[in-house]
XYZ file of C-alpha atoms in Angstrom:
340
model
C -14.595 -11.427 8.432
C -17.450 -9.239 6.359
C -18.586 -6.359 8.019
C -22.175 -6.867 9.528
C -25.118 -5.067 8.310
C -26.640 -1.977 9.502
C -30.144 -3.168 9.912
C -29.457 -3.521 13.939
C -28.174 -0.350 14.499
C -31.165 1.003 16.279
C -31.313 -2.297 18.577
C -27.776 -1.935 19.302
C -28.331 1.162 20.913
C -30.992 -0.029 22.985
C -31.066 -1.768 26.203
C -32.154 -5.238 27.524
C -35.956 -5.080 28.512
C -36.257 -4.401 31.879
C -37.411 -7.190 34.130
C -35.772 -9.937 31.526
C -35.042 -12.702 34.243
C -34.170 -15.335 31.379
C -31.354 -17.622 33.020
C -27.671 -16.685 31.334
C -27.541 -19.345 28.200
C -24.640 -21.878 28.507
C -21.055 -20.620 27.678
C -18.995 -22.305 25.485
C -16.012 -22.991 26.857
C -13.635 -23.483 23.817
C -14.173 -19.236 22.982
C -13.526 -18.586 26.508
C -9.976 -18.471 25.720
C -11.035 -15.969 22.787
C -13.801 -13.802 23.323
C -13.201 -11.286 21.089
C -13.551 -14.138 17.987
C -16.727 -14.920 19.690
C -17.912 -11.403 19.956
C -17.119 -10.585 16.635
C -18.197 -13.844 14.803
C -21.718 -13.473 16.535
C -21.974 -9.456 15.954
C -20.648 -9.412 12.227
C -21.657 -12.878 10.971
C -24.686 -13.659 12.839
C -25.648 -10.018 13.161
C -26.761 -10.087 16.485
C -26.918 -7.006 19.128
C -24.593 -6.159 21.280
C -26.887 -6.127 23.720
C -27.844 -9.996 22.717
C -24.235 -10.391 22.408
C -23.779 -9.327 26.205
C -26.279 -11.376 27.687
C -25.219 -14.886 25.782
C -21.415 -14.114 27.276
C -22.550 -12.880 30.503
C -20.831 -9.593 30.507
C -22.060 -5.913 29.797
C -22.588 -4.265 26.693
C -19.579 -1.934 27.709
C -17.752 -5.109 27.585
C -18.832 -6.446 24.295
C -18.057 -2.955 22.881
C -14.332 -3.340 23.970
C -13.972 -6.558 22.563
C -15.350 -5.437 19.124
C -13.000 -2.495 19.004
C -10.036 -4.766 20.375
C -11.106 -7.023 17.281
C -10.552 -4.066 14.771
C -7.486 -3.344 16.408
C -5.836 -6.691 16.088
C -7.367 -7.051 12.705
C -9.899 -9.766 13.699
C -12.167 -8.127 11.514
C -11.658 -7.198 8.266
C -13.914 -4.268 6.550
C -13.545 -4.441 2.641
C -14.938 -1.830 0.099
C -15.151 -3.431 -3.302
C -11.976 -1.886 -5.069
C -13.984 -2.195 -8.351
C -16.535 0.428 -6.926
C -13.739 2.976 -5.992
C -12.787 2.217 -9.933
C -16.012 3.353 -11.352
C -16.499 6.608 -9.939
C -16.120 9.603 -12.437
C -13.089 11.023 -11.175
C -11.334 7.850 -11.767
C -12.826 7.438 -15.293
C -11.501 10.458 -16.385
C -7.906 9.545 -15.219
C -8.060 5.933 -16.676
C -9.475 7.580 -20.251
C -7.103 10.609 -20.267
C -3.865 8.118 -19.507
C -5.113 5.123 -20.846
C -4.894 3.250 -17.486
C -6.205 -0.265 -17.024
C -7.098 1.023 -13.445
C -7.339 4.067 -11.125
C -8.970 4.212 -7.835
C -9.710 7.154 -6.225
C -11.018 7.104 -2.445
C -12.840 9.671 -1.226
C -11.928 12.672 0.925
C -11.727 12.408 4.401
C -11.393 16.000 5.289
C -7.721 15.622 6.510
C -8.286 13.513 9.133
C -5.636 10.887 8.561
C -2.135 10.947 6.327
C -2.894 10.387 2.749
C -0.038 7.193 2.848
C -2.149 5.674 5.374
C -5.134 5.800 3.477
C -4.387 4.949 0.322
C -1.927 1.974 1.847
C -4.920 0.653 3.012
C -6.936 1.050 -0.318
C -3.821 -0.520 -2.533
C -4.172 -3.619 -0.173
C -7.289 -4.129 -1.054
C -6.445 -3.662 -4.448
C -2.952 -5.659 -4.362
C -5.145 -8.353 -2.802
C -7.495 -8.245 -5.737
C -5.051 -8.881 -8.861
C -2.294 -10.903 -7.127
C -2.170 -14.611 -8.451
C -0.312 -17.554 -7.276
C 3.269 -17.399 -9.786
C 3.139 -13.684 -9.839
C 6.723 -12.025 -9.666
C 6.001 -8.800 -7.803
C 8.476 -5.847 -7.928
C 8.724 -3.636 -4.933
C 10.463 -0.314 -4.432
C 9.979 1.556 -0.836
C 8.327 4.284 0.757
C 5.924 5.386 3.535
C 2.643 4.188 1.334
C 4.376 1.118 0.271
C 4.833 0.438 3.902
C 1.221 1.271 4.935
C 0.228 -1.237 2.136
C 2.235 -4.155 3.680
C 1.187 -3.572 6.758
C -2.557 -3.827 5.580
C -2.316 -6.471 3.197
C -4.148 -9.726 3.782
C -2.642 -12.985 4.316
C -2.745 -15.170 1.577
C -0.705 -18.315 0.316
C 1.320 -17.713 -2.966
C 3.902 -20.306 -2.243
C 5.068 -19.742 -5.958
C 5.559 -16.326 -5.962
C 8.143 -13.879 -5.939
C 8.486 -10.606 -4.171
C 11.578 -8.713 -5.502
C 13.545 -6.084 -4.244
C 14.060 -3.521 -7.072
C 16.370 -0.673 -5.482
C 19.270 -1.385 -3.233
C 19.577 -0.263 0.244
C 19.157 3.041 1.352
C 21.900 3.961 4.079
C 19.682 5.848 6.518
C 16.103 5.319 5.844
C 13.575 5.635 8.490
C 12.677 2.749 10.143
C 10.111 0.636 8.153
C 10.452 2.242 4.505
C 13.651 0.906 3.444
C 13.277 -1.470 -0.160
C 14.372 -4.654 1.511
C 11.781 -4.231 4.886
C 9.001 -3.492 2.369
C 9.892 -6.829 0.438
C 10.175 -8.782 3.489
C 6.695 -7.342 4.892
C 4.778 -8.389 1.598
C 6.198 -11.639 1.337
C 5.794 -12.963 4.779
C 2.030 -11.540 4.250
C 1.664 -13.550 1.118
C 3.700 -16.632 2.325
C 5.864 -15.976 -0.945
C 9.600 -16.069 -1.687
C 11.574 -12.789 -1.008
C 14.198 -11.908 -2.826
C 16.301 -8.749 -2.045
C 19.043 -6.956 -3.670
C 21.921 -7.274 -1.775
C 23.931 -3.943 -2.656
C 23.790 -0.040 -1.862
C 21.175 1.872 -3.766
C 23.994 4.657 -4.621
C 27.371 4.125 -4.573
C 30.487 6.793 -4.448
C 31.294 6.764 -8.156
C 30.413 4.986 -11.506
C 33.153 2.631 -11.647
C 32.568 1.088 -8.276
C 28.811 0.754 -9.620
C 29.964 -1.103 -12.766
C 32.582 -3.235 -11.295
C 29.622 -4.121 -8.729
C 27.138 -4.876 -11.737
C 29.435 -7.039 -13.663
C 29.358 -9.653 -10.408
C 27.275 -12.941 -11.188
C 25.087 -11.953 -7.919
C 24.035 -8.990 -8.938
C 23.364 -9.989 -12.168
C 20.979 -13.018 -11.334
C 19.174 -10.519 -9.192
C 18.865 -8.258 -11.916
C 17.437 -10.852 -14.355
C 14.740 -11.628 -11.548
C 13.924 -7.953 -11.846
C 13.211 -7.777 -15.227
C 10.905 -10.790 -14.991
C 8.688 -8.908 -12.588
C 5.076 -9.064 -14.078
C 3.937 -6.602 -11.691
C 5.291 -3.477 -9.740
C 4.448 -1.975 -7.006
C 5.797 1.474 -6.075
C 5.677 5.090 -4.402
C 5.816 8.427 -6.151
C 8.084 11.240 -4.242
C 8.617 14.672 -4.681
C 11.727 16.816 -5.328
C 10.817 18.990 -2.263
C 12.833 19.308 0.461
C 10.927 17.552 2.709
C 10.835 14.687 0.590
C 11.407 11.183 1.552
C 14.031 10.739 -1.143
C 16.182 13.345 0.613
C 15.446 11.841 4.295
C 16.588 7.896 3.324
C 20.061 9.310 2.510
C 19.398 8.055 -0.992
C 20.407 11.745 -2.261
C 21.279 14.941 -0.717
C 19.669 18.181 -1.491
C 22.522 19.799 -2.920
C 23.269 16.877 -5.048
C 19.543 17.220 -6.340
C 20.125 20.689 -7.559
C 20.965 19.369 -11.092
C 17.851 17.498 -11.098
C 15.595 20.203 -10.002
C 17.587 23.013 -12.345
C 16.519 20.647 -15.511
C 12.901 20.401 -14.262
C 12.292 17.406 -12.287
C 9.080 17.357 -10.206
C 9.222 13.424 -9.319
C 11.217 10.476 -8.224
C 10.115 6.767 -8.835
C 12.653 4.340 -7.341
C 15.576 6.830 -7.092
C 14.864 8.104 -10.836
C 14.265 11.658 -10.999
C 11.817 12.857 -14.326
C 10.042 16.031 -15.352
C 6.319 17.027 -15.702
C 5.949 15.367 -18.751
C 7.749 12.233 -17.151
C 11.127 12.461 -19.021
C 13.697 10.343 -17.344
C 16.517 13.197 -16.304
C 19.834 11.279 -16.188
C 22.534 12.951 -14.158
C 25.801 11.755 -12.418
C 23.342 9.954 -9.587
C 22.088 7.747 -12.082
C 25.318 6.402 -13.225
C 26.496 5.148 -9.646
C 23.059 4.333 -8.798
C 21.866 0.296 -8.408
C 18.217 -0.304 -9.336
C 15.533 -0.585 -11.875
C 15.663 2.168 -14.183
C 12.568 4.136 -15.825
C 12.873 2.141 -18.666
C 12.716 -0.894 -16.845
C 9.641 0.292 -14.842
C 8.032 0.809 -18.560
C 8.914 -2.814 -19.647
C 7.023 -4.220 -17.035
C 3.160 -5.272 -17.681
C 1.454 -4.075 -14.498
C 2.913 -1.037 -12.697
C 0.976 0.115 -9.798
C 1.743 3.641 -8.241
C 0.140 3.848 -4.403
C 0.468 7.733 -3.698
C -1.448 10.828 -2.856
C -1.492 14.354 -1.661
C -2.304 17.191 -3.093
C 1.739 18.065 -2.810
C 2.317 15.234 -5.265
C 0.060 16.814 -7.807
C 3.134 17.423 -10.419
C 4.901 14.458 -9.447
C 1.965 11.870 -10.162
C 0.879 13.707 -13.217
C 4.751 13.394 -14.658
C 4.485 9.608 -14.034
C 1.535 9.441 -15.858
C 2.082 11.349 -18.699
C 5.648 9.376 -18.884
C 3.577 5.786 -18.893
C 5.226 4.562 -16.122
C 1.719 3.948 -14.699
C -0.564 1.507 -15.525
C -3.029 1.445 -12.407
C -3.360 4.254 -10.092
C -4.367 4.003 -6.263
C -4.774 7.990 -5.009
C -6.923 10.243 -3.521
C -9.727 12.635 -4.424
C -8.228 16.325 -3.775
C -5.272 14.709 -5.819
C -7.202 13.235 -8.389
C -9.256 16.408 -8.821
C -5.698 18.453 -8.901
C -4.309 16.258 -11.391
C -7.479 16.952 -13.617
C -7.477 20.228 -13.124
C -4.285 20.297 -15.037
C -5.111 19.019 -18.188
């Protein structure tokens, strides 16, 4: 449901005229079971004032305000800022030109009121909804921003599409952040087929990983991964509070090799430096998931990431050519441009 016009804001603040003795209008019984829908449609579609709706429904104006808030909380109302407009501002255009991107969305600064992952996830959901087509094979990694995007993705029917897990399972990921949960969530929203990677992300040794990779089931799943025409992922830092460590994918001690060699960021469990060079180490030899070479081979590569602490990680991802579409926030975009 599109947002209402703002032309009636003044009227919304007013009360009904004194001495209005009109008889209440008949109340349509079929909508009494869902007053949230009734109030939402009248307010956002018919542009009635809250006082007019209260009179029509036979309730107080405060009750109508409560209905509209509940309707927003329950996603009856979909408020959309056209994503292409966020692509047109100067910051986005500069980043697109600097890194040869096809798309860049930069959302305005909110003064730090909400976490970047939540805000960028909402913007990413609008962008993904705009570009997805039935028949797409969408690869999905994991993370806070990817989960936020999944939660805000509008439902649409894409029965001929697949949503594919591109990295194995993490042993102790936070609830909702695992790759399989992100994939399942997005697939449900799209009414698409969900294809999981039935293997751990990191095994105890390279020999075990190599043996598992020879299994026909895993080979079939990797064939599907390499058929992806779109890829969605977040970007992690290498700081101690990074989700890459909290997920159990790798320990801080284990990461010292990568950090000592200049690692600044992680995409789908793969470390890279500020220039975007893939830093291969022993963990790569025992890991099951998409590689950075695989990432670059996907035609549309969507990075949803922000927060100024991720400036170096996002800059390295851009320089490495792992991104064709970036959704980020204003402070991070300014930091990236300031590093050029």
